[in-house]
Coordinates of C-alpha atoms and ligand atoms in Angstrom, one line a residue:
Chain A
H484 CA -19.5 10.4 2.0
S485 CA -16.5 9.6 4.1
K486 CA -13.0 8.9 2.8
V487 CA -10.8 5.9 3.7
I488 CA -7.1 6.7 3.9
V489 CA -4.9 3.6 4.1
V490 CA -1.2 4.1 4.9
G491 CA 0.7 1.1 3.7
N492 CA 4.1 -0.3 2.7
E493 CA 5.3 -3.9 3.2
K494 CA 8.8 -2.4 3.9
G495 CA 9.3 -2.1 7.6
G496 CA 10.0 1.3 9.3
S497 CA 9.2 3.5 6.3
G498 CA 7.0 5.8 8.5
K499 CA 3.5 4.4 8.2
S500 CA 2.4 4.8 11.9
T501 CA 4.1 8.2 12.1
T502 CA 2.2 9.3 9.0
V503 CA -1.1 8.0 10.4
M504 CA -0.6 9.9 13.6
H505 CA 0.1 13.1 11.9
L506 CA -2.7 12.9 9.3
M507 CA -5.2 11.9 12.0
T508 CA -4.3 14.7 14.4
A509 CA -4.3 17.3 11.5
L510 CA -7.8 16.2 10.4
L511 CA -9.0 16.2 14.0
H512 CA -7.8 19.8 14.6
A513 CA -9.4 20.8 11.3
G514 CA -12.7 19.8 13.0
Y515 CA -13.4 16.6 11.2
K516 CA -14.8 13.4 12.8
V517 CA -12.0 10.8 12.3
A518 CA -11.8 7.1 13.0
A519 CA -8.6 5.1 13.4
L520 CA -8.2 1.4 12.5
D521 CA -5.1 -0.5 13.6
L522 CA -4.4 -3.5 11.4
D523 CA -0.9 -3.9 13.0
A524 CA -2.3 -4.7 16.4
R525 CA 0.5 -7.0 17.7
Q526 CA 3.1 -4.3 17.2
A527 CA 0.3 -1.7 18.1
T528 CA 2.3 1.5 17.6
L529 CA -0.9 3.3 16.7
S530 CA -2.9 1.7 19.5
H531 CA -0.2 2.6 22.1
Y532 CA 0.0 6.1 20.7
L533 CA -3.7 6.5 21.4
E534 CA -3.4 4.9 24.8
N535 CA -0.6 7.4 25.6
R536 CA -2.8 10.2 24.4
R537 CA -5.7 9.2 26.7
D538 CA -3.3 8.8 29.6
L539 CA -1.9 12.3 29.1
M540 CA -5.4 13.8 29.0
A541 CA -6.2 12.0 32.3
R542 CA -2.9 13.0 33.9
K543 CA -2.9 16.6 32.9
G544 CA -6.7 17.3 32.7
L545 CA -6.3 18.2 29.0
N546 CA -9.1 18.0 26.4
L547 CA -7.6 16.9 23.1
P548 CA -9.6 15.7 20.0
M549 CA -9.6 11.9 19.9
P550 CA -10.6 9.6 17.0
E551 CA -13.0 6.7 17.2
Y552 CA -10.7 3.7 17.5
H553 CA -10.7 0.0 16.6
A554 CA -8.0 -2.7 16.3
I555 CA -8.1 -6.1 14.6
L556 CA -5.6 -8.9 15.4
P557 CA -5.0 -11.6 12.7
S558 CA -7.5 -14.5 13.1
D559 CA -6.1 -17.4 15.2
K560 CA -8.2 -20.1 13.3
V561 CA -6.0 -23.1 12.6
S562 CA -7.0 -23.5 9.0
R563 CA -5.5 -20.8 6.7
D564 CA -8.8 -20.6 4.6
E565 CA -11.0 -20.1 7.7
A566 CA -8.5 -17.5 9.1
R567 CA -8.6 -15.6 5.8
Q568 CA -12.4 -15.6 5.8
E569 CA -12.6 -14.3 9.4
D570 CA -10.0 -11.6 8.6
E571 CA -12.1 -10.5 5.7
D572 CA -15.4 -10.4 7.6
R573 CA -13.9 -8.4 10.5
V574 CA -12.3 -5.8 8.3
E575 CA -15.5 -5.4 6.2
E576 CA -17.6 -5.0 9.4
A577 CA -15.2 -2.4 10.9
V578 CA -14.7 -0.4 7.7
Q579 CA -18.5 -0.2 7.0
R580 CA -19.3 0.9 10.6
L581 CA -16.4 3.4 11.0
R582 CA -17.0 5.0 7.6
A583 CA -20.7 5.5 8.2
E584 CA -20.1 7.5 11.4
N585 CA -17.0 9.6 10.5
D586 CA -15.7 12.0 7.8
F587 CA -12.4 10.1 7.6
L588 CA -11.2 6.6 8.4
V589 CA -7.4 6.3 8.7
I590 CA -6.0 2.7 8.6
D591 CA -2.5 1.7 9.8
T592 CA -1.0 -1.5 8.3
P593 CA 2.0 -3.7 9.2
G594 CA 5.4 -3.6 7.6
S595 CA 4.9 -7.1 6.3
D596 CA 2.5 -9.1 4.2
N597 CA -0.7 -10.7 5.7
F598 CA -4.4 -11.1 4.8
L599 CA -5.5 -8.2 7.1
S600 CA -3.2 -5.8 5.4
R601 CA -4.2 -6.9 1.9
I602 CA -7.9 -6.6 2.7
G603 CA -7.4 -3.3 4.3
H604 CA -5.7 -2.0 1.2
S605 CA -8.7 -3.0 -0.9
Y606 CA -10.9 -0.5 1.0
A607 CA -8.7 2.5 0.3
D608 CA -9.9 5.7 -1.3
I609 CA -6.4 7.1 -0.9
L610 CA -3.3 4.9 -0.4
V611 CA -0.4 6.7 1.1
T612 CA 3.0 4.9 0.9
P613 CA 5.8 6.4 2.9
L614 CA 9.3 5.5 1.8
N615 CA 12.8 6.0 3.4
D616 CA 15.1 7.8 1.0
S617 CA 17.0 4.6 0.2
F618 CA 17.2 2.0 -2.6
V619 CA 16.7 -0.6 0.2
D620 CA 13.2 0.7 0.6
L621 CA 12.6 1.2 -3.1
D622 CA 13.5 -2.5 -3.6
V623 CA 10.0 -3.6 -2.4
L624 CA 8.4 -1.4 -5.0
A625 CA 10.6 -2.3 -8.0
K626 CA 13.9 -3.9 -9.0
I627 CA 16.1 -1.0 -10.2
D628 CA 19.0 -1.2 -12.7
P629 CA 22.2 -0.3 -10.8
D630 CA 23.8 1.5 -13.7
N631 CA 21.0 3.7 -15.2
H632 CA 18.4 3.5 -12.4
N633 CA 15.7 2.4 -14.8
V634 CA 12.9 0.1 -13.6
I635 CA 13.6 -3.5 -14.4
R636 CA 10.3 -4.8 -13.0
P637 CA 7.7 -4.0 -10.3
S638 CA 8.3 -5.9 -6.9
Q639 CA 6.0 -7.7 -4.5
Y640 CA 4.4 -4.7 -2.9
A641 CA 3.6 -3.0 -6.2
Q642 CA 2.0 -6.3 -7.3
M643 CA 0.0 -6.5 -4.1
V644 CA -1.3 -3.0 -4.6
F645 CA -2.3 -3.8 -8.2
E646 CA -4.2 -7.0 -7.0
Q647 CA -6.1 -5.0 -4.3
K648 CA -7.1 -2.4 -6.9
M649 CA -8.6 -5.2 -8.9
A650 CA -10.3 -6.7 -5.9
R651 CA -11.8 -3.3 -5.2
A652 CA -13.0 -2.9 -8.8
K653 CA -14.6 -6.4 -8.7
R654 CA -16.3 -5.7 -5.4
E655 CA -17.6 -2.2 -6.1
G656 CA -17.5 -1.7 -9.9
L657 CA -14.8 -0.7 -12.3
H658 CA -15.2 3.0 -11.8
K659 CA -14.1 2.5 -8.2
T660 CA -10.3 2.6 -7.7
F661 CA -8.0 4.4 -5.4
D662 CA -5.5 7.2 -5.7
W663 CA -2.0 5.9 -4.9
V664 CA 0.4 8.5 -3.4
V665 CA 4.1 7.8 -2.5
M666 CA 5.8 10.2 0.0
R667 CA 9.5 10.3 0.8
N668 CA 10.2 10.2 4.5
R669 CA 13.2 10.9 6.7
M670 CA 14.8 13.0 4.0
G671 CA 18.3 14.2 4.9
H672 CA 18.9 17.9 5.1
L673 CA 22.0 17.7 2.8
E674 CA 21.4 17.1 -0.8
S675 CA 23.4 13.9 -1.8
K676 CA 24.0 11.9 -4.9
N677 CA 21.8 9.2 -3.4
Q678 CA 19.0 11.6 -3.0
Q679 CA 19.2 12.7 -6.7
A680 CA 19.4 9.1 -7.8
M681 CA 16.3 8.3 -5.7
D682 CA 14.5 11.3 -7.3
Q683 CA 15.1 10.0 -10.8
A684 CA 14.2 6.4 -10.0
I685 CA 10.9 7.4 -8.2
T686 CA 9.9 9.7 -11.0
T687 CA 10.4 6.9 -13.6
L688 CA 8.7 4.4 -11.3
A689 CA 5.6 6.7 -10.7
K690 CA 4.8 6.6 -14.5
R691 CA 5.5 2.9 -14.8
I692 CA 3.4 1.6 -11.9
G693 CA 0.9 4.4 -11.6
F694 CA 1.3 6.4 -8.4
R695 CA 1.7 10.2 -7.7
V696 CA 4.6 11.6 -5.7
A697 CA 3.7 13.8 -2.7
P698 CA 6.1 16.1 -0.9
G699 CA 7.4 14.2 2.1
F700 CA 8.8 14.6 5.6
S701 CA 12.4 15.4 6.5
E702 CA 14.3 13.7 9.3
R703 CA 13.1 15.7 12.3
V704 CA 13.2 14.8 16.0
I705 CA 9.8 16.5 16.4
F706 CA 8.2 13.7 14.3
R707 CA 9.0 11.2 17.0
E708 CA 9.7 12.8 20.3
L709 CA 6.1 13.2 21.4
F710 CA 5.1 9.5 21.0
L711 CA 5.1 8.8 24.8
D712 CA 2.6 11.6 25.4
G713 CA 0.4 10.6 22.4
L714 CA 0.9 14.0 20.8
T715 CA 2.1 15.3 17.5
L716 CA 3.3 18.8 16.6
L717 CA -0.3 19.5 15.4
D718 CA -1.4 19.4 19.1
L719 CA 1.2 21.8 20.4
R720 CA -1.0 24.9 20.1
A721 CA -3.9 23.2 21.7
A722 CA -2.1 21.6 24.7
D723 CA 0.0 23.5 27.2
T724 CA 2.9 21.0 26.9
G725 CA 5.6 23.5 27.7
I726 CA 7.4 22.6 24.5
R727 CA 8.8 25.6 22.7
M728 CA 8.0 25.9 19.0
S729 CA 11.3 25.9 17.1
M730 CA 12.1 26.5 13.4
S731 CA 12.1 22.7 12.9
H732 CA 8.5 22.6 14.3
V733 CA 7.4 25.3 11.9
A734 CA 9.0 23.5 9.0
A735 CA 7.5 20.2 10.0
R736 CA 4.1 21.7 10.2
Q737 CA 4.6 23.0 6.6
E738 CA 5.5 19.5 5.5
V739 CA 2.3 18.0 7.1
R740 CA 0.3 20.7 5.4
G741 CA 2.1 19.9 2.1
L742 CA 1.1 16.3 2.3
L743 CA -2.5 17.0 3.1
Q744 CA -2.8 19.4 0.2
S745 CA -1.2 17.0 -2.3
I746 CA -3.6 14.2 -1.3
G747 CA -6.6 16.6 -1.6
L748 CA -7.4 16.8 2.1
P749 CA -8.4 19.9 3.9
V750 CA -5.5 21.9 5.0
I751 CA -4.6 22.7 8.6
G752 CA -5.1 26.2 9.9
Chain B
H453 CA 33.0 -24.4 16.6
S454 CA 31.1 -21.9 14.5
K455 CA 29.1 -19.0 15.9
V456 CA 25.5 -18.1 14.9
I457 CA 24.7 -14.4 14.9
V458 CA 21.0 -13.6 14.6
V459 CA 20.0 -10.0 13.9
G460 CA 16.4 -9.5 15.0
N461 CA 13.8 -7.0 16.1
E462 CA 10.1 -7.2 15.5
K463 CA 10.0 -3.5 14.9
G464 CA 10.2 -2.7 11.2
G465 CA 13.0 -0.7 9.7
S466 CA 15.3 -0.7 12.7
G467 CA 18.3 -1.7 10.5
K468 CA 18.4 -5.5 10.7
S469 CA 19.3 -6.2 7.1
T470 CA 21.8 -3.3 7.0
T471 CA 23.5 -4.7 10.1
V472 CA 23.6 -8.2 8.6
M473 CA 25.2 -6.8 5.4
H474 CA 27.9 -5.0 7.3
L475 CA 28.7 -7.7 9.8
M476 CA 28.9 -10.3 7.0
T477 CA 31.2 -8.3 4.7
A478 CA 33.4 -7.4 7.6
L479 CA 33.8 -11.0 8.6
L480 CA 34.4 -12.1 5.0
H481 CA 37.2 -9.5 4.6
A482 CA 38.8 -10.7 7.8
G483 CA 39.2 -14.0 6.0
Y484 CA 36.5 -16.0 7.8
K485 CA 34.1 -18.5 6.1
V486 CA 30.6 -17.0 6.5
A487 CA 27.1 -18.3 5.6
A488 CA 24.0 -16.1 5.3
L489 CA 20.5 -17.3 6.0
D490 CA 17.5 -15.1 5.0
L491 CA 14.4 -15.8 7.1
D492 CA 12.7 -12.7 5.6
A493 CA 12.6 -14.2 2.1
R494 CA 9.5 -12.5 0.8
Q495 CA 10.9 -9.0 1.4
A496 CA 14.3 -10.5 0.5
T497 CA 16.5 -7.4 1.2
L498 CA 19.4 -9.7 2.1
S499 CA 18.8 -12.0 -0.8
H500 CA 18.5 -9.1 -3.3
Y501 CA 21.7 -7.6 -1.8
L502 CA 23.6 -10.8 -2.5
E503 CA 22.1 -11.0 -6.0
N504 CA 23.2 -7.4 -6.7
R505 CA 26.7 -8.4 -5.4
R506 CA 26.9 -11.4 -7.8
D507 CA 25.6 -9.2 -10.7
L508 CA 28.3 -6.6 -10.0
M509 CA 31.0 -9.2 -10.0
A510 CA 29.8 -10.5 -13.3
R511 CA 29.4 -7.0 -14.8
K512 CA 32.7 -5.6 -13.7
G513 CA 34.8 -8.8 -13.6
L514 CA 35.5 -8.3 -9.8
N515 CA 36.3 -11.0 -7.3
L516 CA 34.6 -10.2 -4.0
P517 CA 34.3 -12.6 -1.0
M518 CA 30.8 -14.2 -1.0
P519 CA 29.0 -16.0 1.8
E520 CA 27.4 -19.4 1.4
Y521 CA 23.7 -18.4 1.1
H522 CA 20.3 -19.9 1.8
A523 CA 16.7 -18.5 2.2
I524 CA 13.6 -20.0 3.7
L525 CA 10.1 -18.9 2.9
P526 CA 7.3 -19.5 5.4
S527 CA 5.6 -22.9 4.9
D528 CA 2.5 -22.8 2.8
K529 CA 0.8 -25.8 4.5
V530 CA -2.9 -25.0 5.1
S531 CA -2.9 -26.2 8.7
R532 CA -1.1 -23.9 11.2
D533 CA 0.4 -26.8 13.2
E534 CA 1.7 -28.5 10.1
A535 CA 3.2 -25.2 8.8
R536 CA 4.9 -24.7 12.1
Q537 CA 6.5 -28.1 12.1
E538 CA 7.7 -27.6 8.5
D539 CA 9.2 -24.2 9.4
E540 CA 11.0 -25.8 12.4
D541 CA 12.4 -28.7 10.4
R542 CA 13.6 -26.4 7.6
V543 CA 15.4 -24.0 9.9
E544 CA 17.0 -26.8 11.9
E545 CA 18.3 -28.5 8.8
A546 CA 19.7 -25.3 7.3
V547 CA 21.3 -24.1 10.6
Q548 CA 23.0 -27.5 11.3
R549 CA 24.4 -27.7 7.7
L550 CA 25.5 -24.1 7.5
R551 CA 27.2 -24.1 10.9
A552 CA 29.1 -27.2 10.2
E553 CA 30.8 -25.8 7.1
N554 CA 31.4 -22.2 8.1
D555 CA 33.1 -20.1 10.9
F556 CA 30.0 -17.8 11.2
L557 CA 26.4 -18.1 10.3
V558 CA 24.6 -14.7 10.1
I559 CA 20.7 -14.8 10.1
D560 CA 18.4 -12.0 8.9
T561 CA 14.9 -12.0 10.3
P562 CA 11.7 -10.1 9.4
G563 CA 10.4 -6.9 11.1
S564 CA 7.3 -8.8 12.3
D565 CA 6.4 -11.9 14.3
N566 CA 6.3 -15.4 12.7
F567 CA 7.3 -19.0 13.4
L568 CA 10.5 -18.8 11.2
S569 CA 11.7 -15.8 13.0
R570 CA 11.1 -17.3 16.5
I571 CA 12.8 -20.5 15.6
G572 CA 15.7 -18.6 14.1
H573 CA 16.1 -16.7 17.3
S574 CA 16.3 -20.0 19.3
Y575 CA 19.6 -20.9 17.4
A576 CA 21.4 -17.6 18.3
D577 CA 24.8 -17.6 20.0
I578 CA 24.7 -13.8 19.7
L579 CA 21.5 -11.8 19.2
V580 CA 22.0 -8.3 17.8
T581 CA 19.0 -6.0 18.0
P582 CA 19.3 -2.7 16.1
L583 CA 17.0 0.1 17.3
N584 CA 16.1 3.5 15.8
D585 CA 16.8 6.3 18.3
S586 CA 13.1 6.7 19.0
F587 CA 10.6 5.8 21.7
V588 CA 8.4 4.4 18.9
D589 CA 11.1 1.7 18.4
L590 CA 11.6 1.2 22.1
D591 CA 7.9 0.5 22.5
V592 CA 8.3 -3.0 21.1
L593 CA 10.9 -3.8 23.8
A594 CA 9.1 -2.2 26.8
K595 CA 6.4 0.2 27.9
I596 CA 8.1 3.3 29.2
D597 CA 6.7 5.8 31.8
P598 CA 6.3 9.2 29.9
D599 CA 7.2 11.3 33.0
N600 CA 10.3 9.6 34.4
H601 CA 11.3 7.2 31.6
N602 CA 11.2 4.2 33.9
V603 CA 10.3 0.7 32.6
I604 CA 6.7 -0.1 33.3
R605 CA 6.8 -3.7 31.7
P606 CA 8.6 -5.6 29.0
S607 CA 6.8 -5.7 25.6
Q608 CA 6.1 -8.4 23.1
Y609 CA 9.5 -8.6 21.5
A610 CA 11.4 -8.8 24.8
Q611 CA 9.0 -11.6 25.8
M612 CA 9.6 -13.5 22.6
V613 CA 13.3 -13.3 23.1
F614 CA 12.9 -14.6 26.7
E615 CA 10.8 -17.5 25.3
Q616 CA 13.4 -18.4 22.7
K617 CA 16.2 -18.4 25.4
M618 CA 14.1 -20.9 27.3
A619 CA 13.5 -23.0 24.1
R620 CA 17.3 -23.0 23.5
A621 CA 18.0 -24.1 27.1
K622 CA 15.4 -26.9 26.8
R623 CA 16.9 -28.1 23.5
E624 CA 20.6 -27.9 24.3
G625 CA 20.9 -27.8 28.1
L626 CA 20.6 -25.0 30.6
H627 CA 24.2 -23.8 30.2
K628 CA 23.4 -22.9 26.6
T629 CA 22.0 -19.4 26.2
F630 CA 22.7 -16.4 24.0
D631 CA 24.3 -13.0 24.5
W632 CA 21.7 -10.3 23.7
V633 CA 23.2 -7.0 22.4
V634 CA 21.1 -3.9 21.5
M635 CA 22.7 -1.3 19.2
R636 CA 21.3 2.1 18.4
N637 CA 21.0 2.8 14.7
R638 CA 20.6 5.9 12.6
M639 CA 21.7 8.2 15.4
G640 CA 21.4 11.9 14.7
H641 CA 24.6 13.9 14.5
L642 CA 23.2 16.6 16.9
E643 CA 22.7 15.7 20.6
S644 CA 19.0 16.2 21.4
K645 CA 16.8 15.9 24.5
N646 CA 15.3 12.9 22.8
Q647 CA 18.7 11.2 22.5
Q648 CA 19.4 11.8 26.2
A649 CA 16.0 10.5 27.2
M650 CA 16.6 7.4 25.0
D651 CA 20.0 6.9 26.7
Q652 CA 18.5 6.8 30.1
A653 CA 15.6 4.5 29.1
I654 CA 17.9 2.0 27.3
T655 CA 20.4 1.9 30.2
T656 CA 17.6 1.1 32.7
L657 CA 16.0 -1.4 30.3
A658 CA 19.3 -3.2 29.8
K659 CA 19.5 -4.1 33.4
R660 CA 15.8 -4.9 33.7
I661 CA 15.5 -7.3 30.7
G662 CA 19.0 -8.5 30.4
F663 CA 20.9 -7.2 27.3
R664 CA 24.2 -5.4 26.7
V665 CA 24.3 -2.1 24.8
A666 CA 26.7 -1.9 21.9
P667 CA 28.0 1.3 20.2
G668 CA 25.7 1.8 17.3
F669 CA 25.7 3.4 13.8
S670 CA 25.0 7.0 13.0
E671 CA 22.7 8.1 10.2
R672 CA 25.1 8.0 7.2
V673 CA 24.3 7.8 3.5
I674 CA 27.2 5.4 3.0
F675 CA 25.3 2.7 5.0
R676 CA 22.7 2.6 2.3
E677 CA 24.0 4.0 -0.9
L678 CA 25.8 0.8 -2.1
F679 CA 22.8 -1.5 -1.9
L680 CA 22.2 -1.7 -5.7
D681 CA 25.8 -2.8 -6.3
G682 CA 25.7 -5.4 -3.4
L683 CA 28.6 -3.6 -1.7
T684 CA 29.3 -2.1 1.8
L685 CA 31.9 0.4 2.8
L686 CA 34.0 -2.7 3.9
D687 CA 34.4 -3.6 0.2
L688 CA 35.6 -0.2 -1.0
R689 CA 39.3 -1.0 -0.6
A690 CA 38.9 -4.3 -2.4
A691 CA 36.8 -3.2 -5.3
D692 CA 37.7 -0.4 -7.7
T693 CA 34.3 1.3 -7.5
G694 CA 35.5 4.8 -8.2
I695 CA 33.9 5.9 -4.9
R696 CA 36.0 8.4 -2.9
M697 CA 36.6 7.5 0.8
S698 CA 35.2 10.5 2.7
M699 CA 35.4 11.4 6.4
S700 CA 32.0 9.8 6.8
H701 CA 33.2 6.6 5.3
V702 CA 36.1 6.5 7.8
A703 CA 33.8 7.2 10.7
A704 CA 31.3 4.6 9.5
R705 CA 34.2 2.0 9.3
Q706 CA 35.0 2.9 12.9
E707 CA 31.4 2.3 13.9
V708 CA 31.4 -1.1 12.3
R709 CA 34.6 -2.0 14.0
G710 CA 33.1 -0.8 17.3
L711 CA 30.1 -3.1 16.9
L712 CA 32.3 -6.1 16.0
Q713 CA 34.5 -5.5 19.1
S714 CA 31.7 -5.1 21.5
I715 CA 30.1 -8.4 20.4
G716 CA 33.4 -10.2 20.7
L717 CA 34.0 -10.7 17.0
P718 CA 37.3 -10.4 15.2
V719 CA 38.0 -6.8 14.3
I720 CA 38.4 -5.7 10.7
G721 CA 41.9 -4.7 9.5
Ligands
ATP263 N1 10.2 12.1 9.5 C1 10.7 11.5 10.5 N2 11.7 12.0 11.2 C2 12.2 11.4 12.3 N3 11.9 10.1 12.7 C3 11.0 9.5 12.0 C4 10.3 10.1 10.9 N4 9.4 9.2 10.4 C5 9.5 8.1 11.2 N5 10.4 8.3 12.1 C6 10.9 7.2 13.1 O1 11.4 6.2 12.3 C7 10.9 4.9 12.8 C8 10.0 4.2 11.9 O2 8.8 4.9 11.8 P1 7.4 4.2 12.0 O3 7.4 3.3 13.1 O4 6.3 5.2 11.9 O5 7.4 3.3 10.6 P2 6.4 2.1 10.3 O6 6.4 2.1 8.8 O7 5.1 2.3 10.9 O8 7.1 0.9 10.9 P3 6.5 -0.7 10.9 O9 6.9 -1.3 9.6 O10 7.3 -1.3 12.1 O11 5.1 -0.6 11.2 C9 10.3 5.2 14.2 O12 11.3 5.1 15.1 C10 9.9 6.7 14.0 O13 9.9 7.4 15.2
ATP264 N1 22.9 3.7 9.8 C1 22.1 4.0 8.8 N2 22.3 5.1 8.1 C2 21.5 5.5 7.0 N3 20.5 4.7 6.6 C3 20.2 3.5 7.2 C4 21.1 3.1 8.3 N4 20.6 1.9 8.8 C5 19.6 1.6 8.0 N5 19.3 2.6 7.0 C6 18.2 2.6 6.1 O1 17.0 2.6 6.9 C7 16.1 1.7 6.3 C8 15.8 0.5 7.2 O2 16.9 -0.3 7.3 P1 16.8 -1.9 7.0 O3 16.0 -2.2 5.8 O4 18.2 -2.5 7.1 O5 16.0 -2.3 8.3 P2 15.3 -3.7 8.6 O6 15.2 -3.7 10.1 O7 16.0 -4.8 8.0 O8 13.8 -3.5 8.0 P3 12.7 -4.6 7.9 O9 12.0 -4.6 9.2 O10 11.8 -4.1 6.7 O11 13.3 -5.9 7.6 C9 16.6 1.3 4.9 O12 16.1 2.2 4.0 C10 18.1 1.5 5.1 O13 18.8 1.8 3.9
MG265 MG1 3.9 0.9 12.1
MG266 MG1 15.2 -6.3 6.7

């Protein structure tokens, strides 16, 4: 039975598309059949990444593992209710089809709130939420007390996740829910007071709103510099890209492996 | 005559709200009357920042300069055309009122595409677009050739900006357009090949799609660590926050001053 991994966070720029690209290529290199669904198809970071990957393969005669791919734009029906219904039908059709034919389906979602994203969340077996190491990012998960960093109340994204868990249970039975994992992203290399304060707040929040904390990614250029070629560091062994493996590449690979392990996915070689 | 500064970029997490907070507090400390308009009112980073600022003032008995503030949520009318009309009317009313009573109106927009954001862009005198130092971020401005980093074609956000310039000229006469400034944000402290490639691509793009490049902000914890108190580094002199001014604070202040100068705004003391 295939697994659906949704990468979501209403906060923009937290690292959703970057995380999708790295999870996807790691699973492909581990020999699994993977499908990719882009629910942020106007911005299309994931769609363009896969286009860049196909172009590179054509230009350089390389043979890289590719996922089955599909993208869904928001419905353009004039009535909000009809648009919602069309979004729901399209997501359901795509998820059912892509799950049936692959071991994993990885779904990228937009850094904002819309029907497509909500419906996509309701199909998750695993929800991965990347988060910048900042109280600005944490603000969409919960309101935090400035003096003692306690949780005052969950925010709009945590509420949305809770609603989609309920929608999932209603659709497929109470036993069916998803595993919610939060990962810190773009972590600074120097320990700071801000990082410690974030540590404390996230640990408190995890218990309060019910998610697990996964080891995250540090701020490393290698996580972003291969986008134009449609590659990630997981591809570097397979493709003769002429890029030298540095200490940061090795550390970044460890971080990807750490994330995979903590969300119960097969680990890269 | 007041100036409207819109901070926009469809790419999530590029630093829009952070830039708004710093521009706004710099102008307030320079003694100007400033209004803030939040067109991203579901995520509400700017609205929560100002709430946090008010709470701090109440808690600590501080007196900090505050902007006049207004937020607009997207219309909830069921028909798309009626919703668009309501969005347009609400933005027009707020902009006309806030401009009349203040020296500057600073507008925060969401990291996605919607009517409110488009209409907000059409009222800009100055449009500031923050950008992470990454080809992932650049992708929403233009498609870039992976081999020579030339511009293949403008992307959806550049096209939206062009459309709003036309809407502005139609509404207020051809002589009325806005100054488009792109600033790099979260720049790494080590020069990398990626940074140089970004330099080249942005310089080419500036000529091709018509924007100026402003000096940007480096990756510094001080740009994000005061969010829960509703402060920025510009407030540190005025408020007895017990935070020591470090070398990074001094450098960050220079960066904010550099941005103000390059967009023709009064420089902070
Ligand atoms: N660990 C990392 N190290 C360095 N740069 C990173 C890292 N993670 C993400 N980035 C960069 O940060 C920016 C935001 O990442 P990304 O676009 O993946 O986030 P997102 O959540 O998908 O954004 P959106 O909300 O717009 O969809 C991009 O410029 C990306 O290249
Ligand atoms: N120069 C900087 N140094 C350090 N951190 C920064 C800097 N600029 C922004 N950040 C952090 O990066 C993240 C994104 O910034 P911000 O929320 O201001 O972007 P945005 O464009 O408003 O995002 P959205 O698209 O969600 O509205 C936040 O966690 C913020 O604290
Ligand atoms: Mg994305
Ligand atoms: Mg914002």
